[in-house]
mmCIF file with all atom_site columns, C-alpha atoms in Angstrom:
data_model
loop_
_atom_site.group_PDB
_atom_site.id
_atom_site.type_symbol
_atom_site.label_atom_id
_atom_site.label_alt_id
_atom_site.label_comp_id
_atom_site.label_asym_id
_atom_site.label_entity_id
_atom_site.label_seq_id
_atom_site.pdbx_PDB_ins_code
_atom_site.Cartn_x
_atom_site.Cartn_y
_atom_site.Cartn_z
_atom_site.occupancy
_atom_site.B_iso_or_equiv
_atom_site.pdbx_formal_charge
_atom_site.auth_seq_id
_atom_site.auth_comp_id
_atom_site.auth_asym_id
_atom_site.auth_atom_id
_atom_site.pdbx_PDB_model_num
ATOM 1   C CA . MET S 1 1   ? 0.000   0.000  0.000  1.00 57.00 ? 1   MET S CA 1
ATOM 2   C CA . THR S 1 2   ? 1.321   3.433  -0.821 1.00 74.00 ? 2   THR S CA 1
ATOM 3   C CA . PRO S 1 3   ? 1.924   5.891  2.010  1.00 73.00 ? 3   PRO S CA 1
ATOM 4   C CA . ILE S 1 4   ? -0.814  8.127  0.613  1.00 81.00 ? 4   ILE S CA 1
ATOM 5   C CA . LEU S 1 5   ? -3.436  5.357  0.698  1.00 83.00 ? 5   LEU S CA 1
ATOM 6   C CA . HIS S 1 6   ? -2.332  4.231  4.135  1.00 81.00 ? 6   HIS S CA 1
ATOM 7   C CA . SER S 1 7   ? -2.489  7.722  5.626  1.00 88.00 ? 7   SER S CA 1
ATOM 8   C CA . ALA S 1 8   ? -5.848  8.338  3.913  1.00 90.00 ? 8   ALA S CA 1
ATOM 9   C CA . ARG S 1 9   ? -7.268  5.174  5.490  1.00 93.00 ? 9   ARG S CA 1
ATOM 10  C CA . LEU S 1 10  ? -5.970  6.182  8.894  1.00 94.00 ? 10  LEU S CA 1
ATOM 11  C CA . GLY S 1 11  ? -7.605  9.571  8.343  1.00 93.00 ? 11  GLY S CA 1
ATOM 12  C CA . LEU S 1 12  ? -10.927 7.906  7.523  1.00 96.00 ? 12  LEU S CA 1
ATOM 13  C CA . ILE S 1 13  ? -10.658 5.742  10.629 1.00 97.00 ? 13  ILE S CA 1
ATOM 14  C CA . GLU S 1 14  ? -9.992  8.778  12.787 1.00 97.00 ? 14  GLU S CA 1
ATOM 15  C CA . GLN S 1 15  ? -12.711 10.882 11.177 1.00 97.00 ? 15  GLN S CA 1
ATOM 16  C CA . ALA S 1 16  ? -15.361 8.158  11.485 1.00 98.00 ? 16  ALA S CA 1
ATOM 17  C CA . GLY S 1 17  ? -14.343 7.438  15.076 1.00 98.00 ? 17  GLY S CA 1
ATOM 18  C CA . THR S 1 18  ? -14.549 11.112 15.993 1.00 98.00 ? 18  THR S CA 1
ATOM 19  C CA . SER S 1 19  ? -17.991 11.335 14.391 1.00 98.00 ? 19  SER S CA 1
ATOM 20  C CA . VAL S 1 20  ? -19.195 8.371  16.444 1.00 98.00 ? 20  VAL S CA 1
ATOM 21  C CA . ALA S 1 21  ? -17.786 9.876  19.637 1.00 98.00 ? 21  ALA S CA 1
ATOM 22  C CA . ILE S 1 22  ? -19.631 13.136 18.961 1.00 98.00 ? 22  ILE S CA 1
ATOM 23  C CA . LEU S 1 23  ? -22.894 11.399 18.070 1.00 98.00 ? 23  LEU S CA 1
ATOM 24  C CA . VAL S 1 24  ? -23.013 9.224  21.190 1.00 98.00 ? 24  VAL S CA 1
ATOM 25  C CA . GLU S 1 25  ? -21.651 11.764 23.657 1.00 97.00 ? 25  GLU S CA 1
ATOM 26  C CA . GLY S 1 26  ? -23.958 11.835 26.663 1.00 96.00 ? 26  GLY S CA 1
ATOM 27  C CA . LEU S 1 27  ? -26.249 9.095  25.358 1.00 97.00 ? 27  LEU S CA 1
ATOM 28  C CA . GLU S 1 28  ? -27.181 6.069  27.404 1.00 97.00 ? 28  GLU S CA 1
ATOM 29  C CA . ARG S 1 29  ? -27.334 2.690  25.686 1.00 97.00 ? 29  ARG S CA 1
ATOM 30  C CA . GLU S 1 30  ? -31.124 2.630  25.409 1.00 97.00 ? 30  GLU S CA 1
ATOM 31  C CA . GLU S 1 31  ? -31.229 6.196  24.095 1.00 97.00 ? 31  GLU S CA 1
ATOM 32  C CA . LEU S 1 32  ? -28.887 5.263  21.263 1.00 97.00 ? 32  LEU S CA 1
ATOM 33  C CA . LEU S 1 33  ? -30.756 2.084  20.430 1.00 96.00 ? 33  LEU S CA 1
ATOM 34  C CA . ARG S 1 34  ? -34.140 3.868  20.406 1.00 96.00 ? 34  ARG S CA 1
ATOM 35  C CA . SER S 1 35  ? -33.006 6.803  18.285 1.00 95.00 ? 35  SER S CA 1
ATOM 36  C CA . ARG S 1 36  ? -33.531 5.643  14.715 1.00 93.00 ? 36  ARG S CA 1
ATOM 37  C CA . LEU S 1 37  ? -31.632 8.486  13.044 1.00 96.00 ? 37  LEU S CA 1
ATOM 38  C CA . THR S 1 38  ? -28.698 8.631  15.446 1.00 97.00 ? 38  THR S CA 1
ATOM 39  C CA . ARG S 1 39  ? -28.392 4.851  15.504 1.00 96.00 ? 39  ARG S CA 1
ATOM 40  C CA . GLN S 1 40  ? -28.416 4.719  11.698 1.00 95.00 ? 40  GLN S CA 1
ATOM 41  C CA . GLU S 1 41  ? -25.710 7.384  11.393 1.00 97.00 ? 41  GLU S CA 1
ATOM 42  C CA . VAL S 1 42  ? -23.579 5.795  14.117 1.00 97.00 ? 42  VAL S CA 1
ATOM 43  C CA . LEU S 1 43  ? -23.816 2.450  12.343 1.00 96.00 ? 43  LEU S CA 1
ATOM 44  C CA . ARG S 1 44  ? -22.883 4.102  9.036  1.00 96.00 ? 44  ARG S CA 1
ATOM 45  C CA . GLN S 1 45  ? -19.811 5.712  10.599 1.00 97.00 ? 45  GLN S CA 1
ATOM 46  C CA . LEU S 1 46  ? -18.840 2.460  12.327 1.00 97.00 ? 46  LEU S CA 1
ATOM 47  C CA . ASN S 1 47  ? -19.121 0.636  9.003  1.00 96.00 ? 47  ASN S CA 1
ATOM 48  C CA . THR S 1 48  ? -16.842 3.234  7.398  1.00 96.00 ? 48  THR S CA 1
ATOM 49  C CA . LEU S 1 49  ? -14.345 2.804  10.220 1.00 97.00 ? 49  LEU S CA 1
ATOM 50  C CA . ALA S 1 50  ? -14.447 -1.007 10.159 1.00 97.00 ? 50  ALA S CA 1
ATOM 51  C CA . GLN S 1 51  ? -14.193 -1.182 6.353  1.00 96.00 ? 51  GLN S CA 1
ATOM 52  C CA . SER S 1 52  ? -11.261 1.240  6.364  1.00 96.00 ? 52  SER S CA 1
ATOM 53  C CA . ALA S 1 53  ? -9.531  -0.760 9.099  1.00 96.00 ? 53  ALA S CA 1
ATOM 54  C CA . ALA S 1 54  ? -10.051 -3.970 7.105  1.00 95.00 ? 54  ALA S CA 1
ATOM 55  C CA . GLN S 1 55  ? -8.113  -2.438 4.208  1.00 94.00 ? 55  GLN S CA 1
ATOM 56  C CA . VAL S 1 56  ? -5.031  -1.639 6.285  1.00 94.00 ? 56  VAL S CA 1
ATOM 57  C CA . GLU S 1 57  ? -2.340  -4.094 5.217  1.00 92.00 ? 57  GLU S CA 1
ATOM 58  C CA . PRO S 1 58  ? -0.763  -6.469 7.779  1.00 94.00 ? 58  PRO S CA 1
ATOM 59  C CA . ILE S 1 59  ? 2.597   -4.677 7.570  1.00 92.00 ? 59  ILE S CA 1
ATOM 60  C CA . GLU S 1 60  ? 0.959   -1.380 8.517  1.00 91.00 ? 60  GLU S CA 1
ATOM 61  C CA . ARG S 1 61  ? -1.106  -3.083 11.219 1.00 94.00 ? 61  ARG S CA 1
ATOM 62  C CA . SER S 1 62  ? 2.096   -4.448 12.723 1.00 94.00 ? 62  SER S CA 1
ATOM 63  C CA . GLN S 1 63  ? 3.380   -0.878 13.114 1.00 93.00 ? 63  GLN S CA 1
ATOM 64  C CA . MET S 1 64  ? 0.381   -0.113 15.352 1.00 95.00 ? 64  MET S CA 1
ATOM 65  C CA . PRO S 1 65  ? -0.093  -3.316 17.369 1.00 96.00 ? 65  PRO S CA 1
ATOM 66  C CA . GLU S 1 66  ? -2.141  -1.757 20.170 1.00 96.00 ? 66  GLU S CA 1
ATOM 67  C CA . LEU S 1 67  ? -5.023  -1.019 17.809 1.00 96.00 ? 67  LEU S CA 1
ATOM 68  C CA . ASP S 1 68  ? -7.595  -3.805 18.014 1.00 97.00 ? 68  ASP S CA 1
ATOM 69  C CA . TRP S 1 69  ? -7.519  -4.772 14.351 1.00 97.00 ? 69  TRP S CA 1
ATOM 70  C CA . SER S 1 70  ? -9.101  -8.169 14.951 1.00 96.00 ? 70  SER S CA 1
ATOM 71  C CA . GLY S 1 71  ? -11.875 -6.523 16.948 1.00 96.00 ? 71  GLY S CA 1
ATOM 72  C CA . TRP S 1 72  ? -12.686 -4.239 14.019 1.00 97.00 ? 72  TRP S CA 1
ATOM 73  C CA . ASP S 1 73  ? -12.566 -7.215 11.638 1.00 95.00 ? 73  ASP S CA 1
ATOM 74  C CA . ALA S 1 74  ? -15.086 -9.088 13.798 1.00 94.00 ? 74  ALA S CA 1
ATOM 75  C CA . LEU S 1 75  ? -17.345 -6.055 14.124 1.00 95.00 ? 75  LEU S CA 1
ATOM 76  C CA . GLN S 1 76  ? -17.287 -5.405 10.384 1.00 93.00 ? 76  GLN S CA 1
ATOM 77  C CA . ARG S 1 77  ? -18.909 -8.797 9.888  1.00 91.00 ? 77  ARG S CA 1
ATOM 78  C CA . ARG S 1 78  ? -21.384 -8.153 12.716 1.00 93.00 ? 78  ARG S CA 1
ATOM 79  C CA . PHE S 1 79  ? -22.400 -4.729 11.380 1.00 92.00 ? 79  PHE S CA 1
ATOM 80  C CA . SER S 1 80  ? -23.581 -6.304 8.123  1.00 88.00 ? 80  SER S CA 1
ATOM 81  C CA . GLU S 1 81  ? -25.999 -8.635 9.913  1.00 88.00 ? 81  GLU S CA 1
ATOM 82  C CA . PRO S 1 82  ? -29.704 -7.863 10.322 1.00 89.00 ? 82  PRO S CA 1
ATOM 83  C CA . ALA S 1 83  ? -30.968 -6.055 13.417 1.00 87.00 ? 83  ALA S CA 1
ATOM 84  C CA . SER S 1 84  ? -30.688 -8.201 16.528 1.00 92.00 ? 84  SER S CA 1
ATOM 85  C CA . ALA S 1 85  ? -29.674 -8.095 20.167 1.00 94.00 ? 85  ALA S CA 1
ATOM 86  C CA . ALA S 1 86  ? -26.175 -9.161 19.064 1.00 93.00 ? 86  ALA S CA 1
ATOM 87  C CA . LEU S 1 87  ? -25.950 -6.198 16.686 1.00 94.00 ? 87  LEU S CA 1
ATOM 88  C CA . ASP S 1 88  ? -27.142 -3.873 19.468 1.00 95.00 ? 88  ASP S CA 1
ATOM 89  C CA . GLU S 1 89  ? -24.431 -5.238 21.749 1.00 96.00 ? 89  GLU S CA 1
ATOM 90  C CA . ALA S 1 90  ? -21.759 -4.847 19.060 1.00 96.00 ? 90  ALA S CA 1
ATOM 91  C CA . LEU S 1 91  ? -22.896 -1.300 18.348 1.00 96.00 ? 91  LEU S CA 1
ATOM 92  C CA . TRP S 1 92  ? -22.733 -0.299 22.007 1.00 97.00 ? 92  TRP S CA 1
ATOM 93  C CA . PHE S 1 93  ? -19.392 -2.056 22.543 1.00 97.00 ? 93  PHE S CA 1
ATOM 94  C CA . ALA S 1 94  ? -17.896 -0.254 19.561 1.00 97.00 ? 94  ALA S CA 1
ATOM 95  C CA . CYS S 1 95  ? -19.180 3.130  20.772 1.00 97.00 ? 95  CYS S CA 1
ATOM 96  C CA . THR S 1 96  ? -18.104 2.801  24.386 1.00 97.00 ? 96  THR S CA 1
ATOM 97  C CA . SER S 1 97  ? -14.943 0.744  24.138 1.00 97.00 ? 97  SER S CA 1
ATOM 98  C CA . LEU S 1 98  ? -13.443 0.178  20.713 1.00 98.00 ? 98  LEU S CA 1
ATOM 99  C CA . VAL S 1 99  ? -13.880 3.690  19.274 1.00 98.00 ? 99  VAL S CA 1
ATOM 100 C CA . PRO S 1 100 ? -12.401 5.509  22.297 1.00 98.00 ? 100 PRO S CA 1
ATOM 101 C CA . ALA S 1 101 ? -9.459  3.094  22.441 1.00 98.00 ? 101 ALA S CA 1
ATOM 102 C CA . THR S 1 102 ? -8.863  3.418  18.706 1.00 98.00 ? 102 THR S CA 1
ATOM 103 C CA . LEU S 1 103 ? -8.898  7.221  18.853 1.00 98.00 ? 103 LEU S CA 1
ATOM 104 C CA . LEU S 1 104 ? -6.553  7.199  21.839 1.00 98.00 ? 104 LEU S CA 1
ATOM 105 C CA . TRP S 1 105 ? -4.026  4.917  20.132 1.00 97.00 ? 105 TRP S CA 1
ATOM 106 C CA . LEU S 1 106 ? -4.216  6.861  16.885 1.00 96.00 ? 106 LEU S CA 1
ATOM 107 C CA . ARG S 1 107 ? -3.247  10.015 18.795 1.00 96.00 ? 107 ARG S CA 1
ATOM 108 C CA . VAL S 1 108 ? -0.358  8.184  20.442 1.00 96.00 ? 108 VAL S CA 1
ATOM 109 C CA . TYR S 1 109 ? 0.865   6.932  17.067 1.00 94.00 ? 109 TYR S CA 1
ATOM 110 C CA . GLN S 1 110 ? 0.477   10.356 15.461 1.00 93.00 ? 110 GLN S CA 1
ATOM 111 C CA . GLN S 1 111 ? 2.937   11.656 18.039 1.00 94.00 ? 111 GLN S CA 1
ATOM 112 C CA . SER S 1 112 ? 5.322   8.717  18.101 1.00 93.00 ? 112 SER S CA 1
ATOM 113 C CA . GLN S 1 113 ? 5.202   7.748  14.384 1.00 90.00 ? 113 GLN S CA 1
ATOM 114 C CA . PRO S 1 114 ? 4.030   10.815 12.455 1.00 89.00 ? 114 PRO S CA 1
ATOM 115 C CA . GLU S 1 115 ? 5.364   9.364  9.205  1.00 87.00 ? 115 GLU S CA 1
ATOM 116 C CA . LEU S 1 116 ? 2.453   6.887  9.203  1.00 85.00 ? 116 LEU S CA 1
ATOM 117 C CA . PHE S 1 117 ? 0.026   9.802  8.887  1.00 85.00 ? 117 PHE S CA 1
ATOM 118 C CA . ARG S 1 118 ? 1.819   11.893 6.253  1.00 82.00 ? 118 ARG S CA 1
ATOM 119 C CA . MET S 1 119 ? 0.286   11.953 2.810  1.00 74.00 ? 119 MET S CA 1
ATOM 120 C CA . VAL S 1 120 ? 3.485   11.917 0.797  1.00 69.00 ? 120 VAL S CA 1
ATOM 121 C CA . PRO S 1 121 ? 4.301   9.763  -2.208 1.00 63.00 ? 121 PRO S CA 1
ATOM 122 C CA . GLY S 1 122 ? 6.657   6.834  -1.683 1.00 54.00 ? 122 GLY S CA 1
ATOM 123 C CA . VAL S 1 123 ? 10.080  6.759  -3.285 1.00 45.00 ? 123 VAL S CA 1
ATOM 124 C CA . ASP S 1 124 ? 8.890   4.235  -5.873 1.00 41.00 ? 124 ASP S CA 1
ATOM 125 C CA . GLN S 1 125 ? 6.249   6.609  -7.230 1.00 39.00 ? 125 GLN S CA 1
ATOM 126 C CA . LYS S 1 126 ? 6.761   9.296  -9.856 1.00 35.00 ? 126 LYS S CA 1
#
């Protein structure tokens, strides 16, 4: 994967995660699950995040081992399932646990490995 694509995917992950955090701020579980519009938008953002995470290559994943890549892979499959109690649980888990942890680790990596987030062409590109 080129550095530009990799940094763009990380940007999408961060942007979708931030959107979810804003949308669910101050909401209780039942409030989120009852709110058709908010729930739909949160699920859309979580799908964007999970799909973007799924496209991050193993070599790039290995540079950020604290991110729960396998958790996002599992949730991506769950988010495509029909409405159920399991989907509700996955949605709430993502909002309250996985998204905050992902955003936290992305900030840590932006400080410790800023080159992962730079949108610059690789040396093999012209």
